[in-house]
Amino acid sequence: MASIWTLHFHSLSVRPSCPFFIDSNSSTRRRRRHRFLITNGISTQQFKQQCITSISKFHHQLLTSISIPMPQFLTNRNIGINLPIWVCVAVVILVASLRALSKFSRKKERPGSVADLVRRGQLRSDRRGISRNLKYEDPFDNPLVKVSKSKSSVEMCGKVYRLAPVTLTQEEQAVHQRRRSRAYQWKRPTVFLKEGESVPPDVDPDTIRWIPANHPFATTSTDIGEDFAHKNVSQKHGVPFRIQAEHEALQRKLEALQNEEELNKVVINPINAKEFERPFNSHGRLNDHAEKTSLNNQVKDPLSSKLDSSPNNFGSASSSGEDQNLKL
Amino acid sequence: MLSLYNHPTTTTTTTTTNLKSHFPSITHLRHSPTFPKPKPKTLTKSLLQWNRKPQLSGETPRVVVVTSGKGGVGKTTTTANIGLSLARLGFSVVAIDADVGLRNLDLLLGLENRVNYTVVEILNGECRLDQALVRDKRWSNFELLCISKPRSKLPIGFGGKALTWLVEALKARGDKTGGNGTGTNGSGSGSSSTGSGCPDFILIDCPAGIDAGFITAITPANEAVLITTPDITALRDADRVTGLLECDGIRDIKMIVNRVRTDMIKGEDMMSVLDVQEMLGLPLLGVIPEDSEVIRSTNRGYPLVLNKPPTLAGLAFEQAAWRLVEQDSMQAVMVEEEPKRGFFSFFGG
């Protein structure tokens, strides 16, 4: 609504045909001209007529502009005079909006930016690392913290606080320390015992800490030695101790299991030899490879001899089956 | 109006002269006799670049335990905020959450999704120390180490010893020759450990109470920051904990009075900071005003000191961190909010 009204006023104000809606300077100029015309012999009747027609014209235009605002505005024959201004305004707005849009899109699309990371869901917008270096050099004297010249008050975050000096002296501190040392006789506990455990010999009872049975500490079983724990803490490189130990143990177990299972299964039920196709295949391949190399080098490989020793007994047996499979 | 220099106290003459002599133009709330600070030239310059950094005093790494006795007074909040403030000031910090059963520091820092390994796993040999350290992405010189997962248990026999070993291992992080164990397998990803050296600060977030967790947490510490609120329950526990710390040989104890409300102090519904100090007899590291922003930042996992614009409590934490670096203490405290002098104040309005 407001925009319509402004348009009306604008359209009226810039209309040159209306003699009463020109600025004060031009109106005075016009008045002077009229006076000049009158003095130069033009009749007052003519002037009156002119005035009446212009007033009626303006009245008519005013009425039409209010009743049908937009078409009047658009179909105004004088719009041609204002057209360059309107075009300029439109172009400026268009350019500004395009520039802002391109800036915004460029900012958003820049790969690797924080905004981009937030958009891709890699970073939470509320926990962005927006912290920057401190811009002031002293937390006691900066734009947010100001101490008054008389040093009796401090202004922090816009609030003024009255200051009072600290009166604690070294003597008073020493008095308090003495009081506390009398009040609290304490030795740091070095031995932690669960309820029900017996006190070991040569242990000062003051240094024993009795832990209730339901305490989180009490329910722990120390499955790792102190020395190992110390070593683990100071380890800097490489695979952690437990991981390595577990890995090695698992590997040993796997190897042992493989060997045992192979032997047992073959001994118990040699018909199930087909289940060992994969390892035998690999062994077979190794064997083939070894044979080839032995043939080439004319030297017996120790690896092939090892392989030949234990599983190759079935290997030779299975090789026939393998051959059969291949034939099939 | 009660002035800083006209405060009627028993030690008026000595204190005022000290205050005058120790208050340079830029630092009015503290004094640093050993490290005189240069005067900033212009405000514009200070706004644009780093001119000053707090002077680190004491041997590094400074092992500081943040303790209280009573629960819910703000130990973890203080650890998170001071830790990140120190990191922002350019110091390398390792924060250890020594709360075995109820750890929360990771939540406050917003790192809860990144804690895969803890001290328990290190001790068991399931990971190395460098793998258990969680580096903050906002400030890469800040690292978090949790002592255990919520349901896992720490072997009781060497809880304290384990933390001491950890501190030793962190100290030895700088030199590449160190480190025993099964270091022969060089194919592991040990590059992260070599990239960072010995930290400047090791902050230990102590659990509430004076149980085994407390003993574990204080074992490797050289100094302590005692957190208390201005109420009698917290003060009694704080006094007891201070006594235990002193018995254990930790002499460098400073306190932070948290959740201070100046309006309540004015109405005499809350003990003032000076009253608290009179009761405990400890030097003040900081006074943190009550701030609703603390809860908001806790829920967000975004420490208060990183807030923009800074809040009142955040600024107070930064000041406390600065004092911690310089082993300094407060020389003047905020007592009450001054009434604003408006246009009608002339007429008594």
PDB file of C-alpha atoms in Angstrom, chain A residues 123-124 126-154 156-169 172-173 176-181 183-190 192-194 209 211 215-244 246, chain B residues 2-5 7 9 15 19 26-30 40 46-47 50-52 88-89 100 112 122-128 130-131 138-139 153-156 158 161 165-166 169 172 175 178-180 182-183 185 193-194 210-213 215 219 239-240 242-244 246-248 251 262 274 277-283 300 302 306 308 310 312 315 318-319 322-323 330-338:
ATOM      1  CA  LEU A 123      31.001 -30.180  10.388  1.00  0.00           C
ATOM      2  CA  ARG A 124      28.287 -29.163  12.758  1.00  0.00           C
ATOM      3  CA  ASP A 126      26.923 -24.872  15.989  1.00  0.00           C
ATOM      4  CA  ARG A 127      30.323 -26.256  16.869  1.00  0.00           C
ATOM      5  CA  ARG A 128      32.391 -24.680  14.201  1.00  0.00           C
ATOM      6  CA  GLY A 129      35.919 -23.723  14.962  1.00  0.00           C
ATOM      7  CA  ILE A 130      35.145 -20.051  14.795  1.00  0.00           C
ATOM      8  CA  SER A 131      37.528 -19.181  17.548  1.00  0.00           C
ATOM      9  CA  ARG A 132      40.242 -16.751  16.568  1.00  0.00           C
ATOM     10  CA  ASN A 133      43.299 -15.313  18.152  1.00  0.00           C
ATOM     11  CA  LEU A 134      42.699 -12.842  20.885  1.00  0.00           C
ATOM     12  CA  LYS A 135      42.523  -9.375  19.421  1.00  0.00           C
ATOM     13  CA  TYR A 136      43.489  -7.577  22.566  1.00  0.00           C
ATOM     14  CA  GLU A 137      46.740  -7.961  24.316  1.00  0.00           C
ATOM     15  CA  ASP A 138      45.675  -7.947  27.907  1.00  0.00           C
ATOM     16  CA  PRO A 139      42.563  -9.308  29.614  1.00  0.00           C
ATOM     17  CA  PHE A 140      42.907  -6.564  32.211  1.00  0.00           C
ATOM     18  CA  ASP A 141      42.919  -3.653  29.832  1.00  0.00           C
ATOM     19  CA  ASN A 142      40.910  -3.990  26.671  1.00  0.00           C
ATOM     20  CA  PRO A 143      37.769  -2.514  25.173  1.00  0.00           C
ATOM     21  CA  LEU A 144      35.657  -4.699  27.457  1.00  0.00           C
ATOM     22  CA  VAL A 145      37.603  -4.259  30.673  1.00  0.00           C
ATOM     23  CA  LYS A 146      38.462  -0.767  31.807  1.00  0.00           C
ATOM     24  CA  VAL A 147      39.735   0.287  35.178  1.00  0.00           C
ATOM     25  CA  SER A 148      38.881   3.799  36.252  1.00  0.00           C
ATOM     26  CA  LYS A 149      41.619   6.359  36.670  1.00  0.00           C
ATOM     27  CA  SER A 150      41.156   6.426  40.408  1.00  0.00           C
ATOM     28  CA  LYS A 151      41.444   2.599  40.408  1.00  0.00           C
ATOM     29  CA  SER A 152      38.377   2.367  42.568  1.00  0.00           C
ATOM     30  CA  SER A 153      36.130   0.757  39.999  1.00  0.00           C
ATOM     31  CA  VAL A 154      36.302  -1.469  36.985  1.00  0.00           C
ATOM     32  CA  MET A 156      33.439  -5.035  32.640  1.00  0.00           C
ATOM     33  CA  CYS A 157      31.048  -5.723  29.783  1.00  0.00           C
ATOM     34  CA  GLY A 158      29.373  -2.377  30.302  1.00  0.00           C
ATOM     35  CA  LYS A 159      28.822  -2.841  34.037  1.00  0.00           C
ATOM     36  CA  VAL A 160      30.753  -0.824  36.561  1.00  0.00           C
ATOM     37  CA  TYR A 161      31.936  -2.634  39.681  1.00  0.00           C
ATOM     38  CA  ARG A 162      33.419  -1.146  42.777  1.00  0.00           C
ATOM     39  CA  LEU A 163      36.827  -2.512  43.724  1.00  0.00           C
ATOM     40  CA  ALA A 164      38.121  -3.350  47.162  1.00  0.00           C
ATOM     41  CA  PRO A 165      41.713  -4.329  47.895  1.00  0.00           C
ATOM     42  CA  VAL A 166      42.647  -7.795  49.059  1.00  0.00           C
ATOM     43  CA  THR A 167      43.849  -7.614  52.622  1.00  0.00           C
ATOM     44  CA  LEU A 168      45.223 -11.114  53.119  1.00  0.00           C
ATOM     45  CA  THR A 169      48.774 -11.011  54.364  1.00  0.00           C
ATOM     46  CA  GLU A 172      47.417 -14.579  57.951  1.00  0.00           C
ATOM     47  CA  GLN A 173      48.082 -17.277  55.388  1.00  0.00           C
ATOM     48  CA  HIS A 176      45.537 -20.593  58.426  1.00  0.00           C
ATOM     49  CA  GLN A 177      48.084 -23.202  57.370  1.00  0.00           C
ATOM     50  CA  ARG A 178      48.968 -23.925  60.985  1.00  0.00           C
ATOM     51  CA  ARG A 179      45.306 -24.228  61.854  1.00  0.00           C
ATOM     52  CA  ARG A 180      44.721 -26.697  59.064  1.00  0.00           C
ATOM     53  CA  SER A 181      47.788 -28.768  59.853  1.00  0.00           C
ATOM     54  CA  ALA A 183      42.931 -29.884  62.286  1.00  0.00           C
ATOM     55  CA  TYR A 184      43.650 -32.325  59.488  1.00  0.00           C
ATOM     56  CA  GLN A 185      46.224 -34.942  60.304  1.00  0.00           C
ATOM     57  CA  TRP A 186      46.499 -36.804  57.051  1.00  0.00           C
ATOM     58  CA  LYS A 187      48.877 -39.136  55.345  1.00  0.00           C
ATOM     59  CA  ARG A 188      48.463 -39.992  51.750  1.00  0.00           C
ATOM     60  CA  PRO A 189      47.149 -43.556  51.502  1.00  0.00           C
ATOM     61  CA  THR A 190      49.565 -45.820  49.739  1.00  0.00           C
ATOM     62  CA  PHE A 192      44.355 -49.738  49.069  1.00  0.00           C
ATOM     63  CA  LEU A 193      42.541 -52.625  50.592  1.00  0.00           C
ATOM     64  CA  LYS A 194      39.111 -53.956  49.913  1.00  0.00           C
ATOM     65  CA  ARG A 209      42.716 -46.765  52.370  1.00  0.00           C
ATOM     66  CA  ILE A 211      37.668 -49.214  49.789  1.00  0.00           C
ATOM     67  CA  HIS A 215      33.278 -48.922  44.874  1.00  0.00           C
ATOM     68  CA  PRO A 216      34.258 -48.815  41.216  1.00  0.00           C
ATOM     69  CA  PHE A 217      37.908 -49.161  42.186  1.00  0.00           C
ATOM     70  CA  ALA A 218      37.300 -52.144  44.400  1.00  0.00           C
ATOM     71  CA  THR A 219      35.612 -54.182  41.726  1.00  0.00           C
ATOM     72  CA  THR A 220      38.589 -54.036  39.406  1.00  0.00           C
ATOM     73  CA  SER A 221      40.836 -56.942  38.968  1.00  0.00           C
ATOM     74  CA  THR A 222      44.340 -55.970  38.057  1.00  0.00           C
ATOM     75  CA  ASP A 223      44.961 -58.222  35.134  1.00  0.00           C
ATOM     76  CA  ILE A 224      48.090 -56.399  34.093  1.00  0.00           C
ATOM     77  CA  GLY A 225      51.298 -56.046  36.008  1.00  0.00           C
ATOM     78  CA  GLU A 226      52.668 -52.739  37.207  1.00  0.00           C
ATOM     79  CA  ASP A 227      55.832 -53.051  35.172  1.00  0.00           C
ATOM     80  CA  PHE A 228      53.913 -53.775  32.013  1.00  0.00           C
ATOM     81  CA  ALA A 229      51.620 -50.830  32.660  1.00  0.00           C
ATOM     82  CA  HIS A 230      54.598 -48.518  33.132  1.00  0.00           C
ATOM     83  CA  LYS A 231      56.132 -49.783  29.897  1.00  0.00           C
ATOM     84  CA  ASN A 232      52.875 -49.259  28.058  1.00  0.00           C
ATOM     85  CA  VAL A 233      52.534 -45.677  29.249  1.00  0.00           C
ATOM     86  CA  SER A 234      56.018 -44.767  28.089  1.00  0.00           C
ATOM     87  CA  GLN A 235      55.741 -46.482  24.730  1.00  0.00           C
ATOM     88  CA  LYS A 236      56.081 -43.929  21.979  1.00  0.00           C
ATOM     89  CA  HIS A 237      56.113 -45.770  18.692  1.00  0.00           C
ATOM     90  CA  GLY A 238      54.935 -48.975  17.167  1.00  0.00           C
ATOM     91  CA  VAL A 239      52.076 -51.298  17.803  1.00  0.00           C
ATOM     92  CA  PRO A 240      50.783 -51.212  21.381  1.00  0.00           C
ATOM     93  CA  PHE A 241      51.887 -54.092  23.564  1.00  0.00           C
ATOM     94  CA  ARG A 242      48.506 -55.746  24.031  1.00  0.00           C
ATOM     95  CA  ILE A 243      47.572 -55.509  20.389  1.00  0.00           C
ATOM     96  CA  GLN A 244      50.855 -56.988  19.321  1.00  0.00           C
ATOM     97  CA  GLU A 246      47.145 -60.600  20.985  1.00  0.00           C
TER      98      GLU A 246
ATOM     99  CA  LEU B   2      34.516   3.272  48.908  1.00  0.00           C
ATOM    100  CA  SER B   3      37.739   3.873  47.086  1.00  0.00           C
ATOM    101  CA  LEU B   4      40.485   1.398  46.438  1.00  0.00           C
ATOM    102  CA  TYR B   5      43.016   3.524  48.244  1.00  0.00           C
ATOM    103  CA  HIS B   7      39.507   1.401  52.049  1.00  0.00           C
ATOM    104  CA  THR B   9      41.469  -1.791  56.684  1.00  0.00           C
ATOM    105  CA  THR B  15      48.518  -2.297  51.355  1.00  0.00           C
ATOM    106  CA  LEU B  19      48.915  -1.446  45.531  1.00  0.00           C
ATOM    107  CA  ILE B  26      47.791  -1.452  32.411  1.00  0.00           C
ATOM    108  CA  THR B  27      47.381  -4.017  35.151  1.00  0.00           C
ATOM    109  CA  HIS B  28      45.334  -2.737  37.963  1.00  0.00           C
ATOM    110  CA  LEU B  29      43.986  -5.913  39.450  1.00  0.00           C
ATOM    111  CA  ARG B  30      47.220  -7.739  39.901  1.00  0.00           C
ATOM    112  CA  PRO B  40      51.037  -0.538  25.485  1.00  0.00           C
ATOM    113  CA  SER B  46      46.726  -3.495  20.828  1.00  0.00           C
ATOM    114  CA  LEU B  47      43.530  -4.212  18.969  1.00  0.00           C
ATOM    115  CA  TRP B  50      49.703  -9.364  19.676  1.00  0.00           C
ATOM    116  CA  ASN B  51      52.105  -7.304  21.674  1.00  0.00           C
ATOM    117  CA  ARG B  52      52.101  -9.088  24.958  1.00  0.00           C
ATOM    118  CA  ARG B  88      44.609 -19.255  23.315  1.00  0.00           C
ATOM    119  CA  LEU B  89      47.445 -17.476  25.054  1.00  0.00           C
ATOM    120  CA  VAL B 100      36.973 -42.258  36.933  1.00  0.00           C
ATOM    121  CA  GLU B 112      32.844 -36.492  23.506  1.00  0.00           C
ATOM    122  CA  ILE B 122      47.106 -47.112  27.620  1.00  0.00           C
ATOM    123  CA  LEU B 123      47.880 -49.069  30.769  1.00  0.00           C
ATOM    124  CA  ASN B 124      46.501 -52.236  29.232  1.00  0.00           C
ATOM    125  CA  GLY B 125      48.640 -51.763  26.156  1.00  0.00           C
ATOM    126  CA  GLU B 126      45.722 -51.367  23.804  1.00  0.00           C
ATOM    127  CA  CYS B 127      46.937 -47.997  22.568  1.00  0.00           C
ATOM    128  CA  ARG B 128      49.801 -45.580  22.946  1.00  0.00           C
ATOM    129  CA  ASP B 130      49.666 -40.207  21.695  1.00  0.00           C
ATOM    130  CA  GLN B 131      46.675 -42.161  20.394  1.00  0.00           C
ATOM    131  CA  ARG B 138      39.818 -25.211  17.521  1.00  0.00           C
ATOM    132  CA  TRP B 139      43.120 -24.910  19.356  1.00  0.00           C
ATOM    133  CA  LYS B 153      37.522 -49.289  35.961  1.00  0.00           C
ATOM    134  CA  LEU B 154      40.972 -48.167  36.832  1.00  0.00           C
ATOM    135  CA  PRO B 155      43.206 -50.645  38.596  1.00  0.00           C
ATOM    136  CA  ILE B 156      43.229 -49.348  42.126  1.00  0.00           C
ATOM    137  CA  PHE B 158      48.423 -47.926  40.669  1.00  0.00           C
ATOM    138  CA  LYS B 161      51.287 -44.044  40.000  1.00  0.00           C
ATOM    139  CA  TRP B 165      53.891 -42.125  34.730  1.00  0.00           C
ATOM    140  CA  LEU B 166      51.650 -40.239  32.369  1.00  0.00           C
ATOM    141  CA  ALA B 169      55.691 -39.651  29.564  1.00  0.00           C
ATOM    142  CA  ALA B 172      59.514 -37.015  27.723  1.00  0.00           C
ATOM    143  CA  ASP B 175      62.830 -35.892  23.111  1.00  0.00           C
ATOM    144  CA  GLY B 178      63.188 -41.664  24.774  1.00  0.00           C
ATOM    145  CA  GLY B 179      60.525 -44.288  24.992  1.00  0.00           C
ATOM    146  CA  ASN B 180      61.094 -47.896  25.678  1.00  0.00           C
ATOM    147  CA  THR B 182      58.130 -52.370  21.856  1.00  0.00           C
ATOM    148  CA  GLY B 183      59.315 -49.499  19.804  1.00  0.00           C
ATOM    149  CA  ASN B 185      57.989 -51.887  15.076  1.00  0.00           C
ATOM    150  CA  SER B 193      53.816 -38.060  19.046  1.00  0.00           C
ATOM    151  CA  THR B 194      56.928 -36.654  17.504  1.00  0.00           C
ATOM    152  CA  ILE B 210      38.368 -37.131  48.987  1.00  0.00           C
ATOM    153  CA  ASP B 211      38.228 -40.765  47.926  1.00  0.00           C
ATOM    154  CA  ALA B 212      40.656 -42.762  45.877  1.00  0.00           C
ATOM    155  CA  GLY B 213      39.869 -40.593  42.843  1.00  0.00           C
ATOM    156  CA  ILE B 215      44.212 -39.223  45.801  1.00  0.00           C
ATOM    157  CA  THR B 219      49.464 -37.494  43.145  1.00  0.00           C
ATOM    158  CA  ASP B 239      39.006 -26.006  53.893  1.00  0.00           C
ATOM    159  CA  ARG B 240      39.292 -29.746  54.425  1.00  0.00           C
ATOM    160  CA  THR B 242      43.150 -27.542  51.394  1.00  0.00           C
ATOM    161  CA  GLY B 243      44.275 -29.231  54.591  1.00  0.00           C
ATOM    162  CA  LEU B 244      44.741 -32.549  52.811  1.00  0.00           C
ATOM    163  CA  GLU B 246      48.936 -29.166  52.426  1.00  0.00           C
ATOM    164  CA  CYS B 247      49.500 -32.412  54.281  1.00  0.00           C
ATOM    165  CA  ASP B 248      50.396 -34.018  50.971  1.00  0.00           C
ATOM    166  CA  ARG B 251      51.907 -25.715  49.113  1.00  0.00           C
ATOM    167  CA  THR B 262      27.240  -8.995  43.477  1.00  0.00           C
ATOM    168  CA  LEU B 274      36.773 -11.073  50.962  1.00  0.00           C
ATOM    169  CA  GLN B 277      39.232 -15.315  51.726  1.00  0.00           C
ATOM    170  CA  GLU B 278      39.159 -14.476  55.401  1.00  0.00           C
ATOM    171  CA  MET B 279      37.742 -17.916  56.156  1.00  0.00           C
ATOM    172  CA  LEU B 280      40.134 -19.934  54.001  1.00  0.00           C
ATOM    173  CA  GLY B 281      43.225 -17.753  54.036  1.00  0.00           C
ATOM    174  CA  LEU B 282      44.175 -18.527  50.461  1.00  0.00           C
ATOM    175  CA  PRO B 283      45.365 -16.179  47.729  1.00  0.00           C
ATOM    176  CA  ARG B 300      26.724 -26.507  23.469  1.00  0.00           C
ATOM    177  CA  TYR B 302      31.658 -24.719  23.503  1.00  0.00           C
ATOM    178  CA  LEU B 306      35.499 -18.791  23.107  1.00  0.00           C
ATOM    179  CA  LYS B 308      31.825 -13.892  20.899  1.00  0.00           C
ATOM    180  CA  PRO B 310      32.976 -12.352  25.483  1.00  0.00           C
ATOM    181  CA  LEU B 312      31.528 -11.531  32.050  1.00  0.00           C
ATOM    182  CA  LEU B 315      36.559 -12.562  30.835  1.00  0.00           C
ATOM    183  CA  GLU B 318      40.740 -15.371  30.996  1.00  0.00           C
ATOM    184  CA  GLN B 319      42.051 -13.150  33.758  1.00  0.00           C
ATOM    185  CA  TRP B 322      46.663 -15.047  32.925  1.00  0.00           C
ATOM    186  CA  ARG B 323      47.346 -14.981  36.652  1.00  0.00           C
ATOM    187  CA  MET B 330      44.394 -10.868  42.778  1.00  0.00           C
ATOM    188  CA  GLN B 331      45.112  -7.677  44.633  1.00  0.00           C
ATOM    189  CA  ALA B 332      41.675  -6.136  44.332  1.00  0.00           C
ATOM    190  CA  VAL B 333      38.268  -7.705  43.975  1.00  0.00           C
ATOM    191  CA  MET B 334      34.948  -6.572  42.604  1.00  0.00           C
ATOM    192  CA  VAL B 335      32.634  -5.887  45.489  1.00  0.00           C
ATOM    193  CA  GLU B 336      29.384  -4.624  44.067  1.00  0.00           C
ATOM    194  CA  GLU B 337      27.919  -3.110  40.994  1.00  0.00           C
ATOM    195  CA  GLU B 338      27.911   0.635  41.017  1.00  0.00           C
TER     196      GLU B 338
END
